[in-house]
Amino acid sequence: MKHDQESFTKVKSYRPFHSAFDPCPPLGKRYYRTPPNLYLGFQPRGLPQFSPMEALKKGTLWPVFYDPYENPYEMGGKGG
């Protein structure tokens, strides 16, 4: 199974289907996030770790699992 680089991004997008007979205006592009653990498979030994205080702030001990929420609809803070 071949994967392109885009399939491994955390933020993905799609365009909902819009029929020619649909009376509503078409929806724009929609975004969704995928968690980082989908791309790791299993947790290997020796992963880098945050300090204990940093881990408490970020909610995980391992930087590879850290995924802060960024609103994809706020494109550069200008709204979208």
mmCIF file of N, CA, C and O in Angstrom:
data_model
loop_
_atom_site.group_PDB
_atom_site.id
_atom_site.type_symbol
_atom_site.label_atom_id
_atom_site.label_comp_id
_atom_site.label_asym_id
_atom_site.label_seq_id
_atom_site.Cartn_x
_atom_site.Cartn_y
_atom_site.Cartn_z
ATOM 1 N N MET A 1 0.846 -1.181 0.000
ATOM 2 C CA MET A 1 0.000 0.000 0.000
ATOM 3 C C MET A 1 0.888 1.239 0.000
ATOM 4 O O MET A 1 1.706 1.426 0.887
ATOM 5 N N LYS A 2 0.731 2.080 -0.981
ATOM 6 C CA LYS A 2 1.564 3.270 -1.108
ATOM 7 C C LYS A 2 0.873 4.461 -0.459
ATOM 8 O O LYS A 2 -0.312 4.684 -0.643
ATOM 9 N N HIS A 3 1.639 5.228 0.344
ATOM 10 C CA HIS A 3 1.112 6.419 0.997
ATOM 11 C C HIS A 3 1.878 7.626 0.487
ATOM 12 O O HIS A 3 3.086 7.589 0.342
ATOM 13 N N ASP A 4 1.163 8.699 0.238
ATOM 14 C CA ASP A 4 1.858 9.937 -0.086
ATOM 15 C C ASP A 4 2.087 10.717 1.197
ATOM 16 O O ASP A 4 1.567 10.386 2.253
ATOM 17 N N GLN A 5 2.873 11.761 1.124
ATOM 18 C CA GLN A 5 3.233 12.526 2.312
ATOM 19 C C GLN A 5 2.005 13.166 2.954
ATOM 20 O O GLN A 5 1.926 13.278 4.159
ATOM 21 N N GLU A 6 1.008 13.557 2.162
ATOM 22 C CA GLU A 6 -0.164 14.225 2.710
ATOM 23 C C GLU A 6 -0.966 13.317 3.631
ATOM 24 O O GLU A 6 -1.608 13.777 4.566
ATOM 25 N N SER A 7 -0.947 12.010 3.416
ATOM 26 C CA SER A 7 -1.724 11.105 4.262
ATOM 27 C C SER A 7 -1.175 11.032 5.681
ATOM 28 O O SER A 7 -1.841 10.535 6.567
ATOM 29 N N PHE A 8 0.028 11.530 5.928
ATOM 30 C CA PHE A 8 0.622 11.489 7.258
ATOM 31 C C PHE A 8 0.589 12.835 7.965
ATOM 32 O O PHE A 8 1.246 13.016 8.963
ATOM 33 N N THR A 9 -0.167 13.804 7.475
ATOM 34 C CA THR A 9 -0.281 15.082 8.160
ATOM 35 C C THR A 9 -1.317 14.972 9.264
ATOM 36 O O THR A 9 -2.221 14.144 9.194
ATOM 37 N N LYS A 10 -1.205 15.812 10.284
ATOM 38 C CA LYS A 10 -2.145 15.766 11.397
ATOM 39 C C LYS A 10 -3.476 16.404 11.038
ATOM 40 O O LYS A 10 -4.498 16.029 11.571
ATOM 41 N N VAL A 11 -3.473 17.400 10.158
ATOM 42 C CA VAL A 11 -4.705 18.065 9.748
ATOM 43 C C VAL A 11 -5.029 17.648 8.326
ATOM 44 O O VAL A 11 -4.212 17.760 7.434
ATOM 45 N N LYS A 12 -6.238 17.138 8.149
ATOM 46 C CA LYS A 12 -6.678 16.698 6.825
ATOM 47 C C LYS A 12 -7.903 17.502 6.433
ATOM 48 O O LYS A 12 -8.557 18.112 7.274
ATOM 49 N N SER A 13 -8.227 17.496 5.151
ATOM 50 C CA SER A 13 -9.394 18.248 4.697
ATOM 51 C C SER A 13 -10.156 17.460 3.637
ATOM 52 O O SER A 13 -9.627 16.529 3.037
ATOM 53 N N TYR A 14 -11.397 17.847 3.431
ATOM 54 C CA TYR A 14 -12.222 17.244 2.389
ATOM 55 C C TYR A 14 -13.292 18.254 1.983
ATOM 56 O O TYR A 14 -13.556 19.222 2.686
ATOM 57 N N ARG A 15 -13.884 18.046 0.842
ATOM 58 C CA ARG A 15 -15.014 18.856 0.381
ATOM 59 C C ARG A 15 -16.252 17.970 0.372
ATOM 60 O O ARG A 15 -16.286 16.961 -0.317
ATOM 61 N N PRO A 16 -17.298 18.355 1.136
ATOM 62 C CA PRO A 16 -18.523 17.558 1.128
ATOM 63 C C PRO A 16 -19.167 17.557 -0.261
ATOM 64 O O PRO A 16 -19.095 18.542 -0.994
ATOM 65 N N PHE A 17 -19.806 16.443 -0.593
ATOM 66 C CA PHE A 17 -20.474 16.328 -1.874
ATOM 67 C C PHE A 17 -21.626 17.320 -1.946
ATOM 68 O O PHE A 17 -22.369 17.515 -0.990
ATOM 69 N N HIS A 18 -21.776 17.967 -3.091
ATOM 70 C CA HIS A 18 -22.883 18.895 -3.308
ATOM 71 C C HIS A 18 -23.558 18.529 -4.614
ATOM 72 O O HIS A 18 -22.955 18.602 -5.681
ATOM 73 N N SER A 19 -24.811 18.133 -4.528
ATOM 74 C CA SER A 19 -25.574 17.741 -5.705
ATOM 75 C C SER A 19 -26.046 18.974 -6.475
ATOM 76 O O SER A 19 -26.267 20.043 -5.903
ATOM 77 N N ALA A 20 -26.219 18.832 -7.764
ATOM 78 C CA ALA A 20 -26.748 19.916 -8.587
ATOM 79 C C ALA A 20 -28.192 20.219 -8.204
ATOM 80 O O ALA A 20 -28.697 21.311 -8.479
ATOM 81 N N PHE A 21 -28.868 19.275 -7.555
ATOM 82 C CA PHE A 21 -30.268 19.451 -7.162
ATOM 83 C C PHE A 21 -30.412 19.907 -5.708
ATOM 84 O O PHE A 21 -31.531 20.056 -5.224
ATOM 85 N N ASP A 22 -29.325 20.127 -5.025
ATOM 86 C CA ASP A 22 -29.356 20.562 -3.635
ATOM 87 C C ASP A 22 -29.721 22.043 -3.584
ATOM 88 O O ASP A 22 -29.049 22.871 -4.186
ATOM 89 N N PRO A 23 -30.790 22.421 -2.855
ATOM 90 C CA PRO A 23 -31.189 23.825 -2.808
ATOM 91 C C PRO A 23 -30.279 24.692 -1.924
ATOM 92 O O PRO A 23 -30.289 25.908 -2.035
ATOM 93 N N CYS A 24 -29.494 24.065 -1.072
ATOM 94 C CA CYS A 24 -28.607 24.818 -0.173
ATOM 95 C C CYS A 24 -27.294 25.147 -0.876
ATOM 96 O O CYS A 24 -26.846 24.406 -1.750
ATOM 97 N N PRO A 25 -26.658 26.236 -0.486
ATOM 98 C CA PRO A 25 -25.360 26.545 -1.080
ATOM 99 C C PRO A 25 -24.324 25.500 -0.667
ATOM 100 O O PRO A 25 -24.447 24.887 0.400
ATOM 101 N N PRO A 26 -23.315 25.276 -1.489
ATOM 102 C CA PRO A 26 -22.306 24.263 -1.139
ATOM 103 C C PRO A 26 -21.500 24.677 0.089
ATOM 104 O O PRO A 26 -21.253 25.855 0.326
ATOM 105 N N LEU A 27 -21.142 23.684 0.867
ATOM 106 C CA LEU A 27 -20.286 23.914 2.021
ATOM 107 C C LEU A 27 -18.851 24.048 1.540
ATOM 108 O O LEU A 27 -18.451 23.427 0.566
ATOM 109 N N GLY A 28 -18.079 24.817 2.237
ATOM 110 C CA GLY A 28 -16.669 24.950 1.889
ATOM 111 C C GLY A 28 -15.867 23.755 2.366
ATOM 112 O O GLY A 28 -16.408 22.744 2.822
ATOM 113 N N LYS A 29 -14.594 23.862 2.269
ATOM 114 C CA LYS A 29 -13.681 22.809 2.694
ATOM 115 C C LYS A 29 -13.826 22.586 4.192
ATOM 116 O O LYS A 29 -13.952 23.536 4.955
ATOM 117 N N ARG A 30 -13.835 21.338 4.614
ATOM 118 C CA ARG A 30 -13.936 20.954 6.016
ATOM 119 C C ARG A 30 -12.622 20.336 6.458
ATOM 120 O O ARG A 30 -11.940 19.670 5.684
ATOM 121 N N TYR A 31 -12.275 20.547 7.718
ATOM 122 C CA TYR A 31 -11.007 20.063 8.262
ATOM 123 C C TYR A 31 -11.255 19.142 9.440
ATOM 124 O O TYR A 31 -12.232 19.292 10.160
ATOM 125 N N TYR A 32 -10.360 18.198 9.640
ATOM 126 C CA TYR A 32 -10.393 17.352 10.826
ATOM 127 C C TYR A 32 -8.959 16.967 11.179
ATOM 128 O O TYR A 32 -8.064 17.013 10.362
ATOM 129 N N ARG A 33 -8.760 16.629 12.445
ATOM 130 C CA ARG A 33 -7.422 16.292 12.952
ATOM 131 C C ARG A 33 -7.325 14.797 13.217
ATOM 132 O O ARG A 33 -8.309 14.164 13.595
ATOM 133 N N THR A 34 -6.140 14.273 13.037
ATOM 134 C CA THR A 34 -5.881 12.884 13.389
ATOM 135 C C THR A 34 -4.816 12.866 14.483
ATOM 136 O O THR A 34 -3.887 13.665 14.452
ATOM 137 N N PRO A 35 -4.960 11.979 15.462
ATOM 138 C CA PRO A 35 -4.008 11.949 16.563
ATOM 139 C C PRO A 35 -2.649 11.396 16.133
ATOM 140 O O PRO A 35 -2.567 10.548 15.242
ATOM 141 N N PRO A 36 -1.574 11.865 16.762
ATOM 142 C CA PRO A 36 -0.226 11.432 16.374
ATOM 143 C C PRO A 36 0.020 9.938 16.571
ATOM 144 O O PRO A 36 0.836 9.356 15.868
ATOM 145 N N ASN A 37 -0.674 9.297 17.502
ATOM 146 C CA ASN A 37 -0.430 7.872 17.741
ATOM 147 C C ASN A 37 -0.849 7.004 16.557
ATOM 148 O O ASN A 37 -0.443 5.854 16.468
ATOM 149 N N LEU A 38 -1.630 7.527 15.616
ATOM 150 C CA LEU A 38 -1.991 6.752 14.419
ATOM 151 C C LEU A 38 -0.776 6.445 13.555
ATOM 152 O O LEU A 38 -0.763 5.472 12.814
ATOM 153 N N TYR A 39 0.233 7.274 13.606
ATOM 154 C CA TYR A 39 1.379 7.152 12.711
ATOM 155 C C TYR A 39 2.584 6.505 13.375
ATOM 156 O O TYR A 39 3.592 6.288 12.734
ATOM 157 N N LEU A 40 2.480 6.184 14.661
ATOM 158 C CA LEU A 40 3.616 5.596 15.371
ATOM 159 C C LEU A 40 3.537 4.069 15.395
ATOM 160 O O LEU A 40 4.556 3.414 15.347
ATOM 161 N N GLY A 41 2.358 3.522 15.468
ATOM 162 C CA GLY A 41 2.208 2.070 15.507
ATOM 163 C C GLY A 41 2.358 1.533 16.915
ATOM 164 O O GLY A 41 1.400 1.117 17.524
ATOM 165 N N PHE A 42 3.558 1.542 17.434
ATOM 166 C CA PHE A 42 3.800 1.132 18.811
ATOM 167 C C PHE A 42 4.825 2.088 19.385
ATOM 168 O O PHE A 42 5.520 2.793 18.659
ATOM 169 N N GLN A 43 4.916 2.104 20.679
ATOM 170 C CA GLN A 43 5.822 3.033 21.340
ATOM 171 C C GLN A 43 7.205 2.400 21.475
ATOM 172 O O GLN A 43 7.412 1.507 22.283
ATOM 173 N N PRO A 44 8.161 2.853 20.676
ATOM 174 C CA PRO A 44 9.498 2.265 20.760
ATOM 175 C C PRO A 44 10.231 2.690 22.028
ATOM 176 O O PRO A 44 9.894 3.689 22.653
ATOM 177 N N ARG A 45 11.230 1.928 22.383
ATOM 178 C CA ARG A 45 12.053 2.267 23.552
ATOM 179 C C ARG A 45 12.912 3.485 23.252
ATOM 180 O O ARG A 45 13.268 3.742 22.114
ATOM 181 N N GLY A 46 13.235 4.221 24.300
ATOM 182 C CA GLY A 46 14.187 5.319 24.181
ATOM 183 C C GLY A 46 13.633 6.591 23.553
ATOM 184 O O GLY A 46 14.405 7.408 23.047
ATOM 185 N N LEU A 47 12.314 6.776 23.553
ATOM 186 C CA LEU A 47 11.762 8.020 23.010
ATOM 187 C C LEU A 47 12.194 9.189 23.884
ATOM 188 O O LEU A 47 12.275 9.061 25.108
ATOM 189 N N PRO A 48 12.461 10.347 23.287
ATOM 190 C CA PRO A 48 12.771 11.529 24.102
ATOM 191 C C PRO A 48 11.595 11.860 25.020
ATOM 192 O O PRO A 48 10.447 11.570 24.686
ATOM 193 N N GLN A 49 11.905 12.452 26.171
ATOM 194 C CA GLN A 49 10.862 12.774 27.144
ATOM 195 C C GLN A 49 10.938 14.235 27.553
ATOM 196 O O GLN A 49 12.020 14.827 27.582
ATOM 197 N N PHE A 50 9.763 14.796 27.877
ATOM 198 C CA PHE A 50 9.709 16.129 28.471
ATOM 199 C C PHE A 50 10.164 16.025 29.921
ATOM 200 O O PHE A 50 10.135 14.940 30.516
ATOM 201 N N SER A 51 10.550 17.148 30.493
ATOM 202 C CA SER A 51 10.811 17.178 31.938
ATOM 203 C C SER A 51 9.474 16.951 32.646
ATOM 204 O O SER A 51 8.405 17.135 32.050
ATOM 205 N N PRO A 52 9.482 16.526 33.915
ATOM 206 C CA PRO A 52 8.213 16.266 34.607
ATOM 207 C C PRO A 52 7.258 17.462 34.602
ATOM 208 O O PRO A 52 6.067 17.304 34.353
ATOM 209 N N MET A 53 7.751 18.670 34.842
ATOM 210 C CA MET A 53 6.877 19.849 34.850
ATOM 211 C C MET A 53 6.325 20.139 33.453
ATOM 212 O O MET A 53 5.153 20.476 33.296
ATOM 213 N N GLU A 54 7.164 20.021 32.444
ATOM 214 C CA GLU A 54 6.722 20.250 31.070
ATOM 215 C C GLU A 54 5.690 19.191 30.656
ATOM 216 O O GLU A 54 4.705 19.484 29.975
ATOM 217 N N ALA A 55 5.898 17.949 31.094
ATOM 218 C CA ALA A 55 4.953 16.873 30.786
ATOM 219 C C ALA A 55 3.591 17.148 31.421
ATOM 220 O O ALA A 55 2.554 16.907 30.791
ATOM 221 N N LEU A 56 3.575 17.673 32.640
ATOM 222 C CA LEU A 56 2.303 18.020 33.280
ATOM 223 C C LEU A 56 1.589 19.129 32.521
ATOM 224 O O LEU A 56 0.374 19.116 32.372
ATOM 225 N N LYS A 57 2.337 20.097 32.015
ATOM 226 C CA LYS A 57 1.737 21.204 31.261
ATOM 227 C C LYS A 57 1.183 20.730 29.916
ATOM 228 O O LYS A 57 0.135 21.179 29.473
ATOM 229 N N LYS A 58 1.898 19.827 29.266
ATOM 230 C CA LYS A 58 1.526 19.404 27.916
ATOM 231 C C LYS A 58 0.636 18.177 27.882
ATOM 232 O O LYS A 58 0.076 17.840 26.847
ATOM 233 N N GLY A 59 0.505 17.479 29.014
ATOM 234 C CA GLY A 59 -0.402 16.339 29.081
ATOM 235 C C GLY A 59 0.176 15.035 28.565
ATOM 236 O O GLY A 59 -0.548 14.058 28.418
ATOM 237 N N THR A 60 1.470 15.005 28.273
ATOM 238 C CA THR A 60 2.111 13.776 27.833
ATOM 239 C C THR A 60 3.592 13.840 28.188
ATOM 240 O O THR A 60 4.181 14.905 28.253
ATOM 241 N N LEU A 61 4.168 12.687 28.409
ATOM 242 C CA LEU A 61 5.595 12.618 28.728
ATOM 243 C C LEU A 61 6.449 12.674 27.474
ATOM 244 O O LEU A 61 7.576 13.137 27.502
ATOM 245 N N TRP A 62 5.895 12.247 26.350
ATOM 246 C CA TRP A 62 6.687 12.123 25.124
ATOM 247 C C TRP A 62 6.328 13.188 24.091
ATOM 248 O O TRP A 62 5.153 13.330 23.714
ATOM 249 N N PRO A 63 7.293 13.930 23.584
ATOM 250 C CA PRO A 63 7.022 14.965 22.581
ATOM 251 C C PRO A 63 6.347 14.433 21.311
ATOM 252 O O PRO A 63 5.556 15.139 20.687
ATOM 253 N N VAL A 64 6.610 13.183 20.942
ATOM 254 C CA VAL A 64 6.020 12.630 19.725
ATOM 255 C C VAL A 64 4.494 12.538 19.846
ATOM 256 O O VAL A 64 3.788 12.591 18.840
ATOM 257 N N PHE A 65 3.968 12.444 21.065
ATOM 258 C CA PHE A 65 2.522 12.370 21.267
ATOM 259 C C PHE A 65 1.888 13.727 21.558
ATOM 260 O O PHE A 65 0.670 13.816 21.692
ATOM 261 N N TYR A 66 2.675 14.761 21.663
ATOM 262 C CA TYR A 66 2.137 16.096 21.951
ATOM 263 C C TYR A 66 1.508 16.671 20.692
ATOM 264 O O TYR A 66 2.126 16.745 19.637
ATOM 265 N N ASP A 67 0.248 17.066 20.797
ATOM 266 C CA ASP A 67 -0.486 17.597 19.658
ATOM 267 C C ASP A 67 -1.373 18.746 20.118
ATOM 268 O O ASP A 67 -2.535 18.545 20.445
ATOM 269 N N PRO A 68 -0.838 19.970 20.161
ATOM 270 C CA PRO A 68 -1.665 21.093 20.610
ATOM 271 C C PRO A 68 -2.767 21.389 19.598
ATOM 272 O O PRO A 68 -2.602 21.171 18.400
ATOM 273 N N TYR A 69 -3.894 21.864 20.090
ATOM 274 C CA TYR A 69 -5.007 22.183 19.203
ATOM 275 C C TYR A 69 -4.738 23.511 18.500
ATOM 276 O O TYR A 69 -4.446 24.518 19.132
ATOM 277 N N GLU A 70 -4.833 23.486 17.192
ATOM 278 C CA GLU A 70 -4.752 24.700 16.384
ATOM 279 C C GLU A 70 -5.996 24.707 15.503
ATOM 280 O O GLU A 70 -6.252 23.749 14.776
ATOM 281 N N ASN A 71 -6.782 25.752 15.594
ATOM 282 C CA ASN A 71 -8.016 25.824 14.832
ATOM 283 C C ASN A 71 -7.707 25.993 13.349
ATOM 284 O O ASN A 71 -7.165 27.013 12.935
ATOM 285 N N PRO A 72 -8.039 25.007 12.501
ATOM 286 C CA PRO A 72 -7.720 25.115 11.078
ATOM 287 C C PRO A 72 -8.550 26.166 10.358
ATOM 288 O O PRO A 72 -8.198 26.592 9.273
ATOM 289 N N TYR A 73 -9.647 26.610 10.983
ATOM 290 C CA TYR A 73 -10.488 27.630 10.352
ATOM 291 C C TYR A 73 -9.957 29.037 10.593
ATOM 292 O O TYR A 73 -10.407 29.979 9.967
ATOM 293 N N GLU A 74 -9.018 29.170 11.511
ATOM 294 C CA GLU A 74 -8.397 30.477 11.760
ATOM 295 C C GLU A 74 -7.098 30.532 10.977
ATOM 296 O O GLU A 74 -6.023 30.278 11.488
ATOM 297 N N MET A 75 -7.186 30.860 9.723
ATOM 298 C CA MET A 75 -6.014 30.893 8.853
ATOM 299 C C MET A 75 -5.201 32.158 9.135
ATOM 300 O O MET A 75 -5.532 33.235 8.668
ATOM 301 N N GLY A 76 -4.165 31.989 9.924
ATOM 302 C CA GLY A 76 -3.317 33.132 10.261
ATOM 303 C C GLY A 76 -4.021 34.150 11.132
ATOM 304 O O GLY A 76 -3.656 35.306 11.154
ATOM 305 N N GLY A 77 -5.052 33.737 11.875
ATOM 306 C CA GLY A 77 -5.749 34.640 12.761
ATOM 307 C C GLY A 77 -6.756 35.537 12.062
ATOM 308 O O GLY A 77 -7.345 36.398 12.671
ATOM 309 N N LYS A 78 -6.967 35.345 10.752
ATOM 310 C CA LYS A 78 -7.866 36.211 9.999
ATOM 311 C C LYS A 78 -9.247 35.608 9.819
ATOM 312 O O LYS A 78 -10.109 36.200 9.216
ATOM 313 N N GLY A 79 -9.432 34.386 10.324
ATOM 314 C CA GLY A 79 -10.718 33.717 10.115
ATOM 315 C C GLY A 79 -10.768 33.113 8.735
ATOM 316 O O GLY A 79 -10.006 33.451 7.852
ATOM 317 N N GLY A 80 -11.669 32.192 8.540
ATOM 318 C CA GLY A 80 -11.616 31.599 7.240
ATOM 319 C C GLY A 80 -12.852 31.024 6.797
ATOM 320 O O GLY A 80 -13.147 30.367 5.966
#
